[in-house]
Coordinates of C-alpha atoms in Angstrom, one line a residue:
M190 CA -50.0 26.3 102.7
S191 CA -49.5 25.2 99.1
K192 CA -53.2 24.3 98.4
P193 CA -55.8 27.0 98.1
L194 CA -58.0 27.3 101.2
H195 CA -61.7 26.6 101.1
P196 CA -64.1 29.5 101.7
E197 CA -65.1 28.2 105.1
T198 CA -61.5 28.5 106.2
L199 CA -60.9 31.9 104.6
A200 CA -64.0 33.2 106.4
I201 CA -62.3 32.4 109.7
R202 CA -58.6 32.7 109.0
G203 CA -58.4 35.2 106.1
G204 CA -56.9 38.7 106.6
K205 CA -56.4 38.5 110.4
T206 CA -54.0 41.2 111.7
Q207 CA -51.8 39.9 114.5
T208 CA -50.3 42.2 117.1
E209 CA -47.4 41.5 119.6
Y210 CA -50.0 40.3 122.1
L211 CA -51.0 37.3 120.0
E212 CA -54.7 37.7 120.5
H213 CA -56.8 34.9 119.2
N214 CA -59.7 37.0 118.0
Q215 CA -59.2 39.9 115.5
A216 CA -58.2 43.0 117.5
L217 CA -60.5 46.0 117.5
F218 CA -58.5 49.2 116.8
L219 CA -60.9 51.7 118.1
T220 CA -58.9 54.8 117.4
S221 CA -59.4 57.8 115.2
S222 CA -55.7 58.3 114.4
F223 CA -52.3 56.6 114.7
M224 CA -49.0 58.1 115.9
C225 CA -45.7 58.2 114.1
R226 CA -42.3 57.5 115.6
D227 CA -40.9 60.8 114.5
A228 CA -41.4 63.5 111.9
A229 CA -39.6 61.5 109.1
H230 CA -41.7 58.4 109.8
G231 CA -44.8 60.6 109.6
A232 CA -43.8 62.0 106.3
A233 CA -43.1 58.5 105.0
L234 CA -46.4 57.2 106.2
F235 CA -48.4 60.0 104.5
A236 CA -46.4 59.6 101.3
K237 CA -47.1 55.8 101.5
E238 CA -43.4 55.1 101.3
V239 CA -43.7 52.7 104.2
P240 CA -46.6 50.5 105.4
G241 CA -48.7 51.7 108.3
Y242 CA -51.7 53.7 109.3
T243 CA -52.3 57.4 109.9
Y244 CA -56.1 58.1 110.2
T245 CA -59.0 55.7 110.4
R246 CA -61.0 57.5 107.7
T247 CA -58.2 56.4 105.3
A248 CA -57.3 53.0 106.7
N249 CA -57.5 51.0 110.0
P250 CA -56.1 47.5 110.8
T251 CA -59.5 46.1 111.7
I252 CA -61.1 47.5 108.6
T253 CA -58.2 46.2 106.5
A254 CA -58.8 42.7 108.0
F255 CA -62.4 42.9 106.9
E256 CA -61.5 44.0 103.4
Q257 CA -59.0 41.3 102.9
R258 CA -61.4 38.6 104.2
V259 CA -64.2 39.7 101.9
A260 CA -61.9 39.9 98.9
A261 CA -60.7 36.4 99.6
L262 CA -64.3 35.1 99.7
E263 CA -65.3 37.1 96.6
G264 CA -62.2 35.8 94.7
A265 CA -61.2 39.4 94.1
Q266 CA -57.8 41.0 94.2
A267 CA -58.9 43.7 96.7
A268 CA -61.9 45.2 98.5
A269 CA -62.8 48.6 99.9
A270 CA -65.1 48.8 103.0
L271 CA -67.6 51.6 103.3
A272 CA -70.2 52.8 105.8
T273 CA -73.3 51.2 104.1
G274 CA -74.3 49.3 101.1
M275 CA -75.6 52.5 99.5
A276 CA -72.2 54.1 100.1
A277 CA -70.7 51.2 98.2
I278 CA -73.0 51.7 95.3
Q279 CA -72.4 55.5 95.4
A280 CA -68.6 54.9 95.3
A281 CA -68.8 52.4 92.4
F282 CA -70.8 55.0 90.4
F283 CA -69.1 58.3 91.1
T284 CA -65.5 56.9 91.1
F285 CA -65.9 56.0 87.4
L286 CA -68.7 58.1 86.0
K287 CA -68.7 61.7 84.9
T288 CA -71.1 64.1 83.1
G289 CA -71.9 62.8 79.6
D290 CA -71.4 59.2 80.5
H291 CA -74.1 56.6 80.0
V292 CA -75.2 53.7 82.3
V293 CA -77.4 50.7 81.4
A294 CA -79.1 49.4 84.5
S295 CA -81.6 46.7 85.3
R296 CA -85.1 47.7 85.8
S297 CA -85.3 45.3 88.7
L298 CA -83.4 47.1 91.4
F299 CA -83.8 47.6 95.1
G300 CA -86.0 50.7 95.5
T301 CA -83.4 52.9 97.2
T302 CA -80.9 52.0 94.5
A303 CA -83.4 53.0 91.8
G304 CA -84.1 56.2 93.6
F305 CA -80.4 57.0 93.9
I306 CA -79.9 56.5 90.2
N307 CA -83.0 58.4 89.1
N308 CA -82.8 61.3 91.6
I309 CA -79.1 61.8 92.3
V310 CA -76.9 60.2 89.6
S311 CA -79.1 61.8 86.9
K312 CA -78.5 65.3 88.4
F313 CA -74.9 65.1 87.4
G314 CA -75.6 64.8 83.7
I315 CA -75.1 61.0 83.6
E316 CA -77.6 59.3 81.3
I317 CA -79.4 56.2 82.5
T318 CA -81.2 53.6 80.4
F319 CA -83.2 50.9 82.3
V320 CA -83.8 47.5 80.7
P321 CA -85.5 44.3 81.7
Q322 CA -83.2 42.2 83.9
T323 CA -83.2 39.0 81.8
D324 CA -83.5 40.4 78.3
L325 CA -80.0 40.2 76.8
A326 CA -81.2 41.8 73.5
A327 CA -82.4 44.8 75.5
W328 CA -79.1 45.2 77.2
R329 CA -77.3 44.9 73.9
G330 CA -79.6 47.4 72.2
A331 CA -79.2 49.9 75.0
V332 CA -75.4 50.2 74.8
K333 CA -74.1 53.4 73.3
A334 CA -70.7 54.8 72.4
N335 CA -70.6 56.6 75.7
T336 CA -71.8 53.7 77.8
K337 CA -69.3 53.3 80.7
M338 CA -71.1 51.0 83.1
L339 CA -73.7 48.1 83.2
F340 CA -75.3 47.8 86.6
L341 CA -77.6 45.2 88.1
E342 CA -78.3 42.9 91.1
T343 CA -78.8 39.2 90.6
P344 CA -81.0 37.6 91.8
S345 CA -83.2 40.7 91.7
N346 CA -85.0 42.2 94.7
P347 CA -87.6 40.9 95.3
L348 CA -88.6 38.7 92.4
N349 CA -85.4 36.6 92.1
E350 CA -84.8 37.2 88.4
V351 CA -81.4 35.8 87.4
A352 CA -79.2 37.6 84.9
D353 CA -76.5 36.0 82.8
L354 CA -73.3 37.6 84.2
Q355 CA -70.9 36.1 81.8
A356 CA -72.9 37.3 78.8
L357 CA -73.2 40.8 80.4
A358 CA -69.5 40.9 81.2
G359 CA -68.7 40.2 77.5
L360 CA -71.1 42.9 76.4
A361 CA -69.7 45.4 78.9
H362 CA -66.1 44.7 78.0
S363 CA -66.7 44.8 74.3
A364 CA -68.1 48.3 74.8
G365 CA -65.2 49.4 77.1
A366 CA -67.5 49.6 80.1
L367 CA -67.5 48.2 83.6
L368 CA -69.9 45.5 84.8
V369 CA -70.9 46.2 88.4
V370 CA -73.0 43.6 90.2
D371 CA -74.9 44.0 93.5
N372 CA -74.3 40.7 95.3
S373 CA -76.3 41.5 98.5
F374 CA -78.9 38.8 97.9
M375 CA -76.5 35.9 97.6
S376 CA -73.4 37.1 99.5
P377 CA -69.9 35.8 98.7
A378 CA -71.0 32.4 100.1
G379 CA -73.7 32.0 97.5
Q380 CA -72.2 33.7 94.4
Q381 CA -68.9 35.2 93.1
P382 CA -69.7 37.7 90.4
I383 CA -65.9 38.4 89.8
A384 CA -65.4 34.8 88.8
L385 CA -68.2 35.2 86.3
G386 CA -66.6 38.3 84.7
A387 CA -67.9 41.2 86.7
D388 CA -65.4 44.0 87.3
L389 CA -66.8 45.0 90.6
S390 CA -69.0 43.2 93.2
V391 CA -70.8 45.5 95.6
Q392 CA -72.9 44.5 98.5
S393 CA -74.6 45.6 101.7
A394 CA -72.6 43.9 104.5
T395 CA -75.6 44.9 106.7
K396 CA -77.4 41.9 105.2
A397 CA -76.0 38.3 105.2
I398 CA -72.4 39.2 106.0
D399 CA -73.5 40.5 109.4
G400 CA -76.4 38.1 109.5
H401 CA -77.6 39.3 112.9
G402 CA -79.1 42.7 112.2
R403 CA -76.5 44.5 114.3
V404 CA -74.5 47.0 112.2
H405 CA -74.4 48.7 108.9
G406 CA -71.6 48.2 106.3
G407 CA -70.8 48.0 102.6
V408 CA -68.0 46.6 100.5
V409 CA -66.8 46.8 96.9
S410 CA -64.6 44.0 95.6
G411 CA -62.7 43.7 92.3
R412 CA -59.4 44.4 90.6
A413 CA -56.8 46.1 92.8
D414 CA -56.5 49.1 90.5
L415 CA -60.2 49.7 90.5
V416 CA -60.6 49.2 94.2
K417 CA -57.7 51.6 94.8
E418 CA -59.6 54.4 93.0
I419 CA -62.7 53.6 95.0
A420 CA -60.8 53.8 98.3
L421 CA -59.5 57.2 97.3
Y422 CA -63.0 58.4 96.5
A423 CA -64.4 57.0 99.8
N424 CA -61.6 58.6 101.8
S425 CA -62.2 62.0 100.2
C426 CA -66.0 61.8 100.7
G427 CA -65.8 60.4 104.2
L428 CA -67.6 57.1 103.5
A429 CA -65.4 55.0 105.8
L430 CA -66.7 52.0 107.7
S431 CA -66.2 52.3 111.4
P432 CA -63.7 50.0 113.0
F433 CA -66.3 48.7 115.5
N434 CA -68.7 47.8 112.6
A435 CA -65.8 46.1 110.8
W436 CA -65.0 44.1 113.9
V437 CA -68.7 43.0 114.2
L438 CA -68.9 42.2 110.5
L439 CA -65.8 40.0 110.8
S440 CA -67.5 37.8 113.4
G441 CA -70.5 37.6 111.0
I442 CA -68.3 36.4 108.1
E443 CA -67.0 33.5 110.3
T444 CA -70.4 31.8 110.2
L445 CA -71.6 33.0 106.8
S446 CA -71.2 29.8 104.9
L447 CA -73.0 27.7 107.5
R448 CA -75.8 30.2 107.9
M449 CA -76.4 30.6 104.1
E450 CA -76.5 26.8 103.7
K451 CA -79.1 26.3 106.4
Q452 CA -81.1 29.4 105.6
G453 CA -81.1 28.4 102.0
A454 CA -82.5 25.0 102.8
N455 CA -85.2 26.5 105.0
A456 CA -86.1 28.9 102.2
R457 CA -86.4 26.1 99.7
K458 CA -88.8 24.2 102.0
I459 CA -90.9 27.3 102.6
A460 CA -91.0 28.2 98.9
E461 CA -92.2 24.7 97.9
W462 CA -94.9 24.8 100.6
L463 CA -96.1 28.2 99.6
R464 CA -96.7 26.9 96.0
K465 CA -99.3 24.5 97.3
Q466 CA -101.4 27.1 99.2
P467 CA -104.7 28.1 97.6
Q468 CA -104.3 31.8 98.8
V469 CA -101.0 32.1 97.1
Q470 CA -101.1 33.2 93.4
A471 CA -97.4 33.1 92.6
V472 CA -94.1 32.3 94.3
Y473 CA -90.7 33.8 93.2
Y474 CA -87.7 31.7 94.2
S475 CA -84.6 31.2 92.1
G476 CA -84.0 27.6 93.4
F477 CA -87.1 26.2 91.7
A478 CA -86.3 23.6 89.0
D479 CA -88.8 25.3 86.7
H480 CA -87.6 28.8 87.4
P481 CA -87.4 30.8 84.1
Q482 CA -83.6 31.0 84.5
A483 CA -83.1 27.7 86.4
E484 CA -80.1 26.6 84.4
L485 CA -78.4 29.9 84.8
A486 CA -79.1 30.0 88.5
A487 CA -77.6 26.5 88.9
K488 CA -74.5 27.7 87.1
Q489 CA -74.0 31.0 89.0
Q490 CA -75.4 30.4 92.4
V491 CA -74.6 27.9 95.2
S492 CA -78.3 27.6 96.0
G493 CA -81.6 29.4 95.4
G494 CA -80.8 31.8 98.2
I495 CA -82.6 32.9 101.3
V496 CA -85.3 35.3 99.9
V497 CA -88.7 34.1 98.8
A498 CA -91.4 36.3 97.5
F499 CA -95.1 35.4 96.9
E500 CA -98.3 37.1 95.8
V501 CA -101.7 37.1 97.4
A502 CA -104.9 38.8 96.2
G503 CA -103.9 42.5 96.6
K504 CA -102.6 44.9 99.2
D505 CA -105.3 44.3 101.8
A506 CA -104.7 40.5 101.8
A507 CA -100.9 41.1 101.9
W508 CA -101.2 43.4 104.9
K509 CA -103.5 40.9 106.7
V510 CA -100.8 38.2 106.3
I511 CA -98.1 40.5 107.5
D512 CA -100.1 41.7 110.5
S513 CA -101.0 38.2 111.4
V514 CA -97.6 36.5 111.6
Q515 CA -96.3 35.7 115.0
L516 CA -92.7 34.6 114.4
F517 CA -91.6 36.6 111.4
S518 CA -90.2 40.0 112.2
R519 CA -92.0 42.8 110.4
T520 CA -88.9 44.6 109.0
A521 CA -87.4 45.3 105.6
N522 CA -84.0 44.0 106.5
L523 CA -82.8 40.7 105.0
G524 CA -80.1 38.2 105.5
D525 CA -80.7 38.0 109.3
V526 CA -80.8 34.8 111.3
R527 CA -84.3 35.9 112.2
S528 CA -86.9 35.5 109.5
T529 CA -88.4 38.8 108.2
I530 CA -91.4 39.8 106.3
T531 CA -92.2 43.0 104.4
H532 CA -94.5 44.5 101.8
P533 CA -92.3 45.7 98.9
W534 CA -95.0 47.9 97.3
T535 CA -95.1 50.2 100.4
T536 CA -91.6 49.6 102.0
T537 CA -88.5 48.7 100.0
H538 CA -90.0 50.1 96.8
G539 CA -92.4 52.5 98.3
R540 CA -90.9 55.6 96.9
M541 CA -90.9 54.4 93.3
P542 CA -93.7 55.7 91.1
P543 CA -96.5 53.1 90.6
E544 CA -95.6 52.7 86.9
D545 CA -92.0 51.9 87.7
K546 CA -93.1 49.3 90.2
S547 CA -95.4 47.7 87.7
A548 CA -92.6 47.8 85.0
A549 CA -90.4 46.0 87.5
G550 CA -93.1 43.3 88.0
I551 CA -93.9 44.4 91.6
K552 CA -97.6 44.1 92.5
D553 CA -99.4 45.4 95.6
G554 CA -100.1 41.8 96.7
L555 CA -96.5 40.9 96.8
I556 CA -94.9 39.8 100.1
R557 CA -91.1 39.3 100.6
L558 CA -89.6 36.8 103.1
S559 CA -86.0 36.6 104.2
V560 CA -85.7 33.2 105.7
G561 CA -83.7 32.8 108.8
L562 CA -82.5 29.9 111.1
E563 CA -85.7 29.1 112.9
H564 CA -87.0 25.6 112.4
P565 CA -88.7 25.7 108.9
D566 CA -91.8 23.8 110.2
D567 CA -92.4 26.6 112.8
L568 CA -92.1 29.2 110.1
I569 CA -94.5 27.3 107.9
D570 CA -97.0 27.0 110.7
D571 CA -96.8 30.7 111.2
L572 CA -97.4 31.4 107.6
A573 CA -100.3 28.9 107.5
Q574 CA -102.2 30.6 110.3
A575 CA -101.5 34.0 108.8
L576 CA -102.8 33.0 105.4
A577 CA -105.8 31.5 107.0

């Protein structure tokens, strides 16, 4: 077709591999390897002189379909699928960084990501400087001659801080560095970091892309030359996504836009209700009109997203709320059609030193919700009885 397709169409029709059997759904190629017609054909396949597949760790038609569909939704030239979201972050870091390089990273990162940077990346002689998520002057002041990457997630987990991606892209590129953005909170249906200047968009496909809490997966999207290097790293390190998980994730993508629209509307209603409750000391939601970065959120994001965080009077009160809910699932996963509730201080950010949590604005009375597809009034009633 001559006209560009809408995201809702790309989510269903994009990247589909068609076999001779004309199957309607994307075929699942559940095989570890692929045969060649003869020795010459095998040599040509391994030399990449002809199109085709050799070994699923390297490439697989089901995984290729997933990669192409995500790339289309991200507005990227290409994408590389990996086993988990953390594998995607690892590949983005170690494909392009070496000893002596410097990274500027947001202080407001998912706890496992922060732990990976502090405990693993730093062991390889890569210097890290953490800065406040929304302080452009701090980002600018942290850049050095050896800075090779700026890394953040926006909105942040769990406080929904929104960073200016266009400004950070300009800063990164003027320094000859890459801007890498974790897009797990918003998903491609809610935000396109590539269009805003990012070089790479990484995300945990385990979250909203699957949307049903079934399988793990990760994906990195961006320029074709960068993604090609990431794919080579992932192949060498054995970080491949399984074909079955890719097949499941493809079905999740098909309803992604609809789910994010409805879950986002539910989240807004719950966030607004929470603000009126006397037991609630603060609510963090990037869709509020008076959010500190409201104008920026409206520019970058389709909605305020599906994650709402709120504070009550300390850890004991937070645990009482979490223990008292009857509909919310007590789990740290997010992006699911089922609403979830967790205590970041002791779960998602539990391994961070207390001073690092405090520096990131996380308090022991903070509760994080990922809002699903249940009726919002039922979820509000559940929170009401738990708060009481």
